[in-house]
Coordinates of C-alpha atoms in Angstrom, one line a residue:
Chain Q
M302 CA 61.9 13.3 38.0
R303 CA 60.5 16.7 36.8
R304 CA 61.8 17.8 33.3
S305 CA 63.4 20.8 35.4
S306 CA 65.2 18.9 37.6
T307 CA 66.6 16.7 34.9
F308 CA 68.0 20.0 33.2
L309 CA 69.2 21.4 36.7
Y310 CA 71.2 18.2 37.5
S311 CA 72.8 17.9 34.2
M312 CA 73.8 21.7 34.7
L313 CA 75.3 20.6 38.0
C314 CA 77.1 17.8 36.9
F315 CA 78.5 19.8 33.9
G316 CA 79.3 22.5 36.2
Y317 CA 81.3 20.2 38.5
A318 CA 83.3 18.3 35.6
F319 CA 83.9 21.9 34.2
L320 CA 85.4 22.8 37.7
Y321 CA 87.5 19.5 38.4
I322 CA 88.3 18.2 35.3
P323 CA 91.3 20.6 34.3
I324 CA 92.5 19.9 38.0
L325 CA 92.5 16.0 37.4
V326 CA 94.0 16.4 34.0
L327 CA 96.8 18.2 35.5
M328 CA 97.2 15.6 38.3
V329 CA 97.6 12.9 35.9
Y330 CA 100.0 14.7 33.6
S331 CA 102.2 15.2 36.6
F332 CA 103.0 11.4 36.5
N333 CA 103.7 11.2 32.7
N334 CA 107.2 10.3 31.8
A335 CA 107.0 12.0 28.7
R336 CA 108.5 15.8 28.6
L337 CA 105.6 16.9 26.0
A338 CA 101.8 16.8 27.3
T339 CA 101.1 15.0 23.5
V340 CA 101.9 11.4 24.3
W341 CA 101.5 9.3 27.6
G342 CA 105.1 7.8 28.2
G343 CA 104.4 5.5 30.9
F344 CA 103.7 6.3 34.7
S345 CA 107.0 8.1 36.2
T346 CA 107.6 10.0 39.3
R347 CA 110.5 11.7 37.4
W348 CA 109.0 15.2 37.7
Y349 CA 108.8 15.0 41.3
S350 CA 112.3 14.3 41.8
A351 CA 113.3 17.0 39.3
L352 CA 111.1 19.2 41.8
L353 CA 112.8 18.2 44.8
E354 CA 116.4 19.1 43.0
N355 CA 115.2 22.3 42.2
S356 CA 116.6 24.7 44.7
Q357 CA 115.1 27.8 42.9
I358 CA 111.5 26.5 43.6
L359 CA 112.2 24.9 47.0
D360 CA 113.6 28.4 48.2
A361 CA 110.9 30.4 46.5
A362 CA 108.5 27.9 48.6
L363 CA 110.0 28.4 51.8
L364 CA 110.2 32.2 51.4
S365 CA 106.3 31.9 50.5
L366 CA 105.8 29.9 53.5
E367 CA 107.6 32.5 55.9
I368 CA 105.7 35.3 54.5
A369 CA 102.4 33.5 54.6
L370 CA 102.8 32.7 58.6
V371 CA 104.0 35.9 59.6
S372 CA 101.4 38.0 57.5
A373 CA 98.5 35.5 58.6
T374 CA 99.5 35.7 62.2
V375 CA 99.7 39.8 62.2
A376 CA 96.7 40.1 60.2
T377 CA 94.5 38.1 62.4
G378 CA 95.5 40.2 65.3
L379 CA 95.1 43.4 63.3
G380 CA 91.7 42.0 61.9
T381 CA 90.3 41.1 65.1
L382 CA 90.9 44.7 66.7
A383 CA 89.5 46.2 63.7
A384 CA 86.3 43.9 64.0
L385 CA 86.1 44.7 67.9
G386 CA 87.0 48.4 67.1
L387 CA 83.8 48.3 64.5
N388 CA 81.6 46.1 66.4
R389 CA 82.1 46.8 70.4
M390 CA 83.4 50.3 70.5
G391 CA 80.3 52.3 70.2
R392 CA 80.8 55.7 68.0
Y393 CA 83.7 57.7 67.6
R394 CA 84.7 60.1 65.0
G395 CA 86.2 58.6 61.8
R396 CA 84.0 55.4 62.2
T397 CA 82.6 55.5 58.5
V398 CA 86.3 56.2 57.0
F399 CA 87.3 53.2 58.9
T400 CA 84.5 50.8 57.5
G401 CA 85.2 51.9 54.0
M402 CA 89.1 51.1 54.8
I403 CA 88.0 47.8 56.0
A404 CA 85.7 46.9 52.9
A405 CA 87.6 48.2 50.2
P406 CA 90.9 46.2 50.0
L407 CA 88.5 43.0 49.5
V408 CA 87.4 44.6 46.0
M409 CA 90.4 46.5 45.0
P410 CA 91.7 45.1 41.7
E411 CA 95.2 43.6 42.7
V412 CA 97.0 45.8 40.0
I413 CA 96.0 48.9 41.9
T414 CA 96.8 47.7 45.4
G415 CA 100.4 46.5 44.2
L416 CA 100.9 49.6 42.3
S417 CA 100.0 51.8 45.4
L418 CA 101.9 49.9 47.9
L419 CA 105.1 50.1 45.7
L420 CA 104.7 53.7 45.1
L421 CA 104.3 54.0 49.1
F422 CA 107.5 52.0 49.6
V423 CA 109.5 54.2 47.1
S424 CA 108.5 57.4 48.5
L425 CA 108.9 56.1 52.2
Q426 CA 112.5 55.0 51.1
E427 CA 113.4 58.7 50.0
L428 CA 111.8 60.3 53.0
T429 CA 113.0 58.3 55.7
G430 CA 115.4 55.7 54.4
W431 CA 113.0 52.8 55.5
P432 CA 112.5 50.0 54.0
G433 CA 116.1 49.8 52.5
S434 CA 115.4 46.9 50.3
R435 CA 112.4 45.6 49.1
G436 CA 111.6 41.9 49.6
A437 CA 110.2 39.9 52.3
N438 CA 109.4 42.7 54.5
T439 CA 107.4 44.8 52.0
I440 CA 105.5 41.6 50.6
T441 CA 104.5 40.8 54.3
I442 CA 103.2 44.2 54.9
A443 CA 101.3 44.2 51.9
H444 CA 99.8 40.7 52.6
I445 CA 98.9 41.9 56.1
T446 CA 96.8 44.9 54.6
F447 CA 94.7 42.9 52.6
S448 CA 94.6 39.9 54.5
M449 CA 93.3 42.0 57.6
A450 CA 90.3 43.2 55.7
Y451 CA 89.3 39.3 55.5
V452 CA 89.8 38.5 59.0
A453 CA 88.0 41.9 60.0
V454 CA 84.8 40.7 57.8
I455 CA 84.8 37.2 59.1
V456 CA 85.2 37.9 62.6
Q457 CA 82.9 41.0 62.3
S458 CA 80.1 39.0 61.2
R459 CA 80.7 36.5 64.2
L460 CA 80.5 39.3 66.6
A461 CA 77.5 40.6 65.1
A462 CA 75.5 37.3 65.1
M463 CA 76.7 36.8 68.6
D464 CA 74.4 37.1 71.9
Q465 CA 76.1 39.9 73.8
S466 CA 74.4 39.1 77.2
L467 CA 77.4 37.3 78.6
E468 CA 79.7 40.2 78.0
E469 CA 77.0 42.6 79.3
A470 CA 76.7 40.5 82.4
A471 CA 80.7 40.7 82.7
M472 CA 80.5 44.5 82.6
D473 CA 77.6 45.0 84.9
L474 CA 79.6 42.7 87.6
G475 CA 82.5 45.2 87.5
G476 CA 84.6 43.6 84.7
R477 CA 86.8 45.9 83.2
P478 CA 86.5 46.4 79.3
Y479 CA 89.9 44.9 78.4
A480 CA 89.5 41.9 80.7
V481 CA 86.2 41.1 79.2
T482 CA 87.3 41.1 75.6
L483 CA 89.9 38.5 76.3
D484 CA 88.1 36.4 78.8
I485 CA 84.9 36.2 77.4
T486 CA 84.8 37.9 74.0
L487 CA 88.0 36.0 72.5
P488 CA 87.3 32.5 73.3
L489 CA 84.0 32.8 71.6
I490 CA 85.2 34.4 68.3
A491 CA 88.3 32.0 68.4
P492 CA 87.1 29.7 65.5
A493 CA 86.3 33.2 63.3
M494 CA 89.8 33.9 64.1
A495 CA 91.1 30.8 63.1
A496 CA 88.8 30.7 59.7
G497 CA 90.6 34.3 59.2
W498 CA 93.9 33.1 59.7
L499 CA 93.7 30.2 57.5
L500 CA 92.0 32.3 54.5
S501 CA 94.8 34.9 55.2
F502 CA 97.4 32.1 54.9
T503 CA 96.1 31.0 51.6
L504 CA 95.5 34.3 50.4
S505 CA 99.4 35.1 51.1
L506 CA 100.5 31.8 49.7
D507 CA 98.8 32.3 46.2
D508 CA 99.2 36.2 45.6
L509 CA 101.2 36.9 42.5
V510 CA 100.3 40.4 41.3
I511 CA 100.8 42.3 44.6
A512 CA 104.1 40.6 45.6
S513 CA 105.4 41.0 42.0
F514 CA 104.7 44.8 42.5
T515 CA 106.2 45.0 46.0
S516 CA 109.0 42.7 45.7
G517 CA 112.6 44.1 45.1
A518 CA 115.1 42.3 42.7
G519 CA 116.3 39.8 45.1
A520 CA 113.2 38.1 46.5
S521 CA 110.8 35.8 44.8
T522 CA 107.6 34.1 46.2
L523 CA 106.3 30.8 44.9
P524 CA 103.6 32.2 42.5
M525 CA 106.3 34.6 41.2
V526 CA 108.7 31.5 40.2
I527 CA 105.9 29.6 38.9
F528 CA 104.4 32.4 36.8
S529 CA 107.6 33.1 35.2
K530 CA 108.0 29.3 34.3
V531 CA 104.3 28.9 33.2
K532 CA 104.5 32.0 31.0
L533 CA 106.6 30.2 28.5
G534 CA 104.6 27.0 28.1
V535 CA 103.6 24.0 30.1
T536 CA 106.4 22.9 32.3
P537 CA 106.3 19.1 33.9
E538 CA 107.7 20.4 37.1
I539 CA 105.0 22.8 37.6
N540 CA 102.5 20.0 37.1
A541 CA 104.0 17.9 40.1
L542 CA 104.2 21.1 42.3
A543 CA 100.7 21.7 41.7
T544 CA 99.5 18.1 42.4
I545 CA 101.3 18.4 45.7
I546 CA 100.0 21.6 46.5
I547 CA 96.3 20.7 45.5
G548 CA 96.6 17.3 47.4
I549 CA 97.4 19.1 50.6
V550 CA 94.9 21.7 50.1
T551 CA 92.2 19.1 49.6
V552 CA 93.3 17.1 52.6
G553 CA 93.3 20.0 54.6
V554 CA 89.8 21.4 53.5
V555 CA 88.3 17.9 53.6
I556 CA 89.4 17.5 57.4
A557 CA 88.1 21.1 58.3
G558 CA 84.7 20.6 56.8
W559 CA 84.4 17.0 58.2
T560 CA 85.6 18.2 61.8
M561 CA 83.1 21.2 61.5
L562 CA 80.2 18.8 60.4
R563 CA 80.8 16.6 63.5
Q564 CA 80.7 19.6 65.8
Q565 CA 77.5 20.8 64.3
R566 CA 76.1 17.3 64.7
Q567 CA 77.1 17.3 68.4
L568 CA 75.8 20.5 68.9
A569 CA 72.5 19.7 67.5
N570 CA 72.5 16.4 69.5
Q571 CA 73.2 18.6 72.5
Q572 CA 70.4 20.7 72.1
A573 CA 68.2 17.9 70.9
R574 CA 68.4 16.2 74.4
Chain X
M507 CA 104.4 47.2 94.7
T508 CA 101.6 47.4 92.6
M509 CA 101.3 50.4 90.0
V510 CA 97.9 52.3 90.8
V511 CA 96.3 53.4 87.4
N512 CA 92.9 54.5 87.4
P513 CA 90.9 52.2 85.9
G514 CA 89.1 54.7 83.7
K515 CA 92.2 55.7 82.2
R516 CA 93.2 51.9 81.6
D517 CA 89.8 51.4 79.9
R518 CA 90.4 54.5 77.8
L519 CA 93.8 53.4 76.7
W520 CA 92.6 50.0 75.7
R521 CA 89.7 51.3 73.9
S522 CA 92.2 53.6 71.8
F523 CA 94.5 50.8 71.5
V524 CA 91.7 48.5 70.0
I525 CA 90.8 51.3 67.3
A526 CA 93.9 53.4 66.6
T527 CA 96.3 50.4 65.9
P528 CA 94.3 48.6 62.6
Y529 CA 93.1 52.6 61.8
L530 CA 96.6 53.5 61.6
W531 CA 97.9 50.7 59.8
L532 CA 95.0 51.1 57.3
V533 CA 95.8 54.8 57.0
L534 CA 99.3 54.1 56.5
F535 CA 99.2 51.0 54.1
F536 CA 96.0 51.9 52.4
L537 CA 94.8 55.2 52.2
V538 CA 98.0 56.9 51.6
P539 CA 99.1 54.8 49.1
F540 CA 96.2 56.0 46.8
A541 CA 97.1 59.7 47.6
I542 CA 100.5 59.0 46.1
V543 CA 99.1 57.3 43.1
L544 CA 97.1 60.1 42.6
K545 CA 100.0 62.6 42.9
I546 CA 102.0 60.5 40.8
S547 CA 99.6 60.3 38.1
F548 CA 100.0 64.1 37.7
A549 CA 103.8 64.0 37.3
D550 CA 106.1 63.8 34.4
P551 CA 108.0 60.7 33.4
T552 CA 111.8 60.9 33.7
V553 CA 114.6 58.4 33.4
A554 CA 115.6 58.5 37.0
Q555 CA 115.3 56.7 40.2
P556 CA 112.3 57.0 40.9
P557 CA 111.3 57.8 37.3
F558 CA 108.9 60.6 37.6
T559 CA 109.1 64.4 38.5
P560 CA 108.7 65.7 41.9
F561 CA 105.1 67.2 42.6
F562 CA 106.6 69.9 45.2
D563 CA 109.6 71.7 43.9
W564 CA 111.6 72.5 47.0
S565 CA 114.6 73.8 45.2
A566 CA 116.0 77.4 46.4
G567 CA 113.8 80.1 44.6
A568 CA 111.1 78.0 43.3
G569 CA 109.1 78.3 46.3
H570 CA 105.9 76.0 46.7
K571 CA 105.5 75.7 43.0
I572 CA 103.2 72.6 42.4
L573 CA 104.4 70.8 39.3
A574 CA 101.3 69.0 38.1
T575 CA 100.5 68.0 34.4
L576 CA 97.5 66.5 32.9
D577 CA 99.9 65.0 30.1
N578 CA 99.3 61.5 31.4
Y579 CA 95.5 61.7 31.3
R580 CA 95.6 63.4 27.9
F581 CA 97.7 60.7 26.5
L582 CA 95.1 58.2 27.8
L583 CA 92.6 59.8 25.8
E584 CA 94.8 60.4 22.5
D585 CA 96.2 56.8 22.5
Q586 CA 93.9 54.1 21.0
L587 CA 95.3 51.5 23.0
Y588 CA 94.4 52.4 26.5
L589 CA 90.6 53.3 25.5
V590 CA 90.5 50.0 23.5
S591 CA 91.9 48.1 26.5
Y592 CA 89.5 49.9 28.8
L593 CA 86.5 48.9 26.5
K594 CA 87.8 45.5 25.8
S595 CA 87.9 45.0 29.8
I596 CA 84.6 45.9 30.2
K597 CA 83.4 44.0 27.6
I598 CA 85.2 40.7 28.7
A599 CA 84.2 41.3 32.1
L600 CA 80.5 41.9 31.4
I601 CA 80.0 38.8 28.9
S602 CA 82.0 36.6 31.6
T603 CA 79.5 37.6 34.2
V604 CA 76.7 36.6 32.2
L605 CA 78.2 33.3 31.5
C606 CA 78.8 33.0 35.0
L607 CA 75.5 33.5 35.8
L608 CA 73.9 31.0 33.2
L609 CA 76.3 28.5 34.6
G610 CA 75.8 29.5 38.3
F611 CA 72.4 29.9 38.6
P612 CA 71.2 26.6 37.9
M613 CA 74.0 25.1 40.0
A614 CA 73.0 27.0 42.7
Y615 CA 69.1 26.1 42.3
A616 CA 70.3 22.4 42.1
I617 CA 72.5 22.8 45.2
A618 CA 69.6 24.4 47.3
L619 CA 66.9 21.7 46.2
T620 CA 69.5 18.8 47.4
P621 CA 68.7 17.1 50.6
Y622 CA 71.2 17.1 53.6
P623 CA 73.8 15.6 53.9
W624 CA 74.4 15.7 50.1
R625 CA 74.0 19.3 50.3
N626 CA 77.0 19.9 52.3
L627 CA 79.2 17.9 49.8
L628 CA 77.9 19.6 46.7
L629 CA 79.0 22.9 48.8
L630 CA 82.3 21.8 49.7
L631 CA 83.1 20.9 46.1
V632 CA 82.1 24.6 45.3
I633 CA 84.2 25.9 48.0
L634 CA 87.3 23.8 47.4
P635 CA 88.6 25.5 44.6
F636 CA 88.7 28.9 46.7
W637 CA 91.4 27.3 48.8
T638 CA 93.6 25.7 46.1
S639 CA 95.9 28.0 44.0
F640 CA 94.4 30.4 41.9
L641 CA 97.4 30.5 39.4
L642 CA 97.9 27.0 39.2
R643 CA 93.9 26.4 38.2
V644 CA 94.6 29.0 35.4
Y645 CA 97.7 27.1 34.5
A646 CA 95.6 24.0 34.3
W647 CA 93.8 25.2 31.3
M648 CA 97.1 25.9 29.5
V649 CA 97.7 22.2 29.9
M650 CA 94.0 21.4 28.4
L651 CA 93.9 24.1 25.5
G652 CA 97.6 24.0 24.3
K653 CA 98.5 23.0 20.9
Q654 CA 99.4 19.8 22.3
G655 CA 96.8 19.4 25.1
L656 CA 94.3 17.6 25.8
I657 CA 91.4 18.5 24.0
N658 CA 93.1 18.8 20.6
N659 CA 94.4 15.3 21.2
L660 CA 91.2 14.3 21.7
L661 CA 89.7 15.9 18.6
I662 CA 92.3 14.8 16.5
S663 CA 92.3 11.3 17.7
I664 CA 88.6 10.9 16.9
G665 CA 89.6 12.4 13.7
L666 CA 87.2 15.3 13.9
I667 CA 90.1 17.7 12.9
D668 CA 93.6 17.0 11.4
R669 CA 95.5 19.7 12.8
P670 CA 95.5 21.4 16.2
L671 CA 93.0 24.1 16.9
Q672 CA 94.5 27.5 17.9
M673 CA 92.8 27.6 21.5
L674 CA 95.2 28.9 23.9
Y675 CA 96.2 32.5 23.4
T676 CA 92.8 33.7 22.3
D677 CA 90.1 35.7 23.6
G678 CA 88.0 32.5 24.1
A679 CA 90.7 31.2 26.3
V680 CA 90.3 34.4 28.3
Y681 CA 86.5 34.1 28.9
L682 CA 86.8 30.3 29.8
G683 CA 89.4 31.5 32.3
I684 CA 87.4 34.1 34.0
V685 CA 84.1 32.0 34.2
Y686 CA 86.2 28.9 35.4
T687 CA 87.9 31.1 38.2
Y688 CA 85.2 33.1 39.1
V689 CA 82.0 30.8 38.9
P690 CA 82.1 29.9 42.7
F691 CA 81.8 33.5 43.5
M692 CA 78.7 33.7 41.6
I693 CA 77.1 30.3 43.1
L694 CA 77.6 31.2 46.8
P695 CA 75.7 34.3 47.0
L696 CA 73.2 32.9 45.0
Y697 CA 72.8 29.6 47.1
A698 CA 72.6 31.8 50.1
T699 CA 69.5 33.9 48.6
L700 CA 67.8 30.6 47.1
E701 CA 68.3 28.4 50.5
K702 CA 66.1 30.9 52.2
L703 CA 63.2 30.8 49.5
D704 CA 61.7 27.6 50.2
L705 CA 62.1 26.6 46.7
D706 CA 60.0 23.1 47.0
L707 CA 56.9 25.6 47.4
H708 CA 57.6 27.1 43.9
E709 CA 58.3 23.4 42.6
A710 CA 54.8 22.8 44.1
A711 CA 53.1 25.5 42.5
A712 CA 54.4 24.3 39.0
D713 CA 53.1 20.7 40.1
L714 CA 49.5 22.4 40.8
G715 CA 49.4 23.5 37.3
A716 CA 51.2 27.0 37.3
R717 CA 53.4 27.1 34.3
P718 CA 57.0 26.3 35.7
L719 CA 58.4 29.2 33.4
H720 CA 55.8 31.6 34.8
V721 CA 56.4 30.5 38.4
F722 CA 60.3 30.9 37.9
R723 CA 59.9 34.4 36.1
D724 CA 57.2 36.0 38.4
V725 CA 58.0 34.5 41.8
T726 CA 61.6 32.7 42.1
L727 CA 63.5 35.4 40.2
P728 CA 62.4 38.4 41.4
L729 CA 62.9 36.9 45.2
A730 CA 66.6 35.9 44.0
M731 CA 67.2 39.4 42.6
P732 CA 69.6 40.6 45.3
G733 CA 71.9 37.3 45.1
I734 CA 72.0 37.7 41.4
I735 CA 73.0 41.3 41.9
A736 CA 75.7 40.6 44.7
G737 CA 77.0 37.5 42.7
C738 CA 77.2 39.3 39.2
L739 CA 79.0 42.2 41.5
L740 CA 81.4 39.8 43.0
V741 CA 82.6 38.5 39.5
F742 CA 82.5 41.7 37.4
I743 CA 84.4 43.9 39.9
P744 CA 87.8 41.4 40.1
A745 CA 87.4 40.5 36.4
L746 CA 87.8 43.8 35.2
G747 CA 91.1 44.3 36.8
E748 CA 92.4 40.8 36.1
F749 CA 95.8 40.3 35.1
V750 CA 97.0 36.5 35.6
I751 CA 94.1 35.1 33.1
P752 CA 94.7 37.5 30.0
A753 CA 98.7 37.1 31.0
L754 CA 98.6 33.4 30.8
L755 CA 95.5 32.2 28.6
G756 CA 95.4 35.4 26.2
G757 CA 97.2 36.3 23.2
L758 CA 99.4 39.4 22.5
D759 CA 96.5 41.4 21.4
S760 CA 94.1 40.6 24.5
L761 CA 94.8 43.8 26.1
M762 CA 92.8 43.6 29.6
I763 CA 93.4 46.6 31.6
G764 CA 95.1 45.0 34.3
R765 CA 98.0 43.6 31.8
T766 CA 98.1 47.1 30.1
L767 CA 98.7 48.9 33.5
Y768 CA 101.4 45.9 34.4
D769 CA 103.2 46.2 31.1
E770 CA 103.1 50.1 31.3
F771 CA 104.9 49.8 34.6
F772 CA 107.0 46.7 34.4
V773 CA 108.2 47.0 30.7
N774 CA 108.0 50.6 29.8
R775 CA 108.5 51.8 33.5
D776 CA 106.2 54.7 32.8
W777 CA 105.0 54.8 36.5
P778 CA 102.8 58.2 36.0
L779 CA 101.3 56.8 33.1
A780 CA 100.5 53.5 35.0
S781 CA 99.0 55.7 37.9
A782 CA 96.9 57.6 35.6
V783 CA 95.8 54.2 34.4
A784 CA 95.0 53.0 37.9
V785 CA 93.1 56.0 39.0
V786 CA 90.6 55.8 35.7
L787 CA 90.4 52.0 36.4
L788 CA 89.5 52.8 39.8
L789 CA 86.7 55.7 38.7
I790 CA 85.4 53.0 36.3
L791 CA 85.0 50.8 39.5
I792 CA 83.8 53.2 41.9
L793 CA 79.8 52.6 41.0
P794 CA 79.9 49.0 41.0
I795 CA 81.8 48.8 44.6
M796 CA 79.5 51.2 46.1
L797 CA 76.4 49.2 44.9
F798 CA 77.9 46.3 46.3
Q799 CA 78.7 48.2 49.7
R800 CA 75.2 49.2 49.9
L801 CA 73.5 45.6 49.0
Q802 CA 76.1 44.1 51.5
R803 CA 74.8 47.0 54.4
E804 CA 71.4 46.1 53.3
T805 CA 71.5 42.3 53.8
D806 CA 73.1 43.1 57.3
T807 CA 70.5 45.0 58.8

């Protein structure tokens, strides 16, 4: 082995250790019987039982799931429309502004997005009486807005990479644009839409800053509850919660990755034949 | 009975629907809010609900008088707190970006040299943290760095120190948290660039007698530049406005601007000042954001 590759692979090992050791430590400590992290008090699942009895955390988790489901679904619809509008609709006035508005939420600091949306909701409230009270409704709108940008980018890159000859042939044969989109384009971009939905769902579940700004007094999402607890220090129940969440996500990502690999391999096999 | 609709009209309707729906949504929930932030940053704070003076005075006799003040911006310049916050954020974001590059480049390079199918596994391991909760991963460092955390315990048990070190709630912890969170954003664009380079050739040049460092400096590095710039911007831009990491890992004096804005808004309830802080932060970010978007367009075409 060359000297340079020894260096490279030691950096790789160090990097992965850096990325994964804190998570693994957190997971191990979630089974610690002692309240303090100092001592190992033996194996125990007491923090998991405590978690299941904590109605504040459970309610927040349900609220977060609800918001994530609705916002991911609406964002996938709007984001797909936006991607079509940028990639299949030719030229129109305001297209440059549109492109900018799609790309900007991706790089906008969360504090600014959160602040600006809250000020919008307060101003709308004054002018129209809507949205009444801030909570799940306003958080959902905020999440739709930043998620749709991610969906649009993912679907757009799929649209750009796609061979347009099928759509063109369908148009030439007299297919109406909306029918061509629904019957031909949509099935082809469905995997990208699914990826966009999953990403939106995860982003919504994970968001703390924007939800804190746009929520009212009543509604607390799971990240908001977690933040208020860990701000004061290490909390064993949160260790248990983290282990559950990371476990679910890991299983999900591994299954998704494995399925994608298998599909790729099948595709490669078919092409080889 | 079927409705007879002119097909051309239906096509135009479909077209307007596809374009207008997301367009209007973004105008209402993205563009207009910025206009409001800008507007309120010129208002006076008042103890009221909402806590700022109106921009237009509609009261009888006042006419269309515009009530704008530059006081908030003047205050930003005069009060050391904000200047220090901005400078400190820029410093922390810059240093973290360099640290991410130093860690991320060798990792991306090693991944690009690894044969399939191992390469897929290594990539999956980089992407996996993207999908796990950001907040919980930052919290994991509280468990590691605390006075009774793992690292202090280890150091004490091997006798290197007798009293726990203060690691949590320091600037060092903030750097660590940012590098930890954002290094995948650095690795992925770097990998995407390096993957296309046929690194075996570069390695072969080194084997054939070219000095490895020269090959790296004269060939690999210039070719990898688009990935390096993209990765650096992807780390620098979010790190600059970061709130969660300084709030959880930083000390009371770790005044990054995201946290200052948050406190100004929620603790001091000075909405106009918070808006002015946001406007200035956006002005600082405009240059790197535009650079990033130009880079994206170039790689797209």
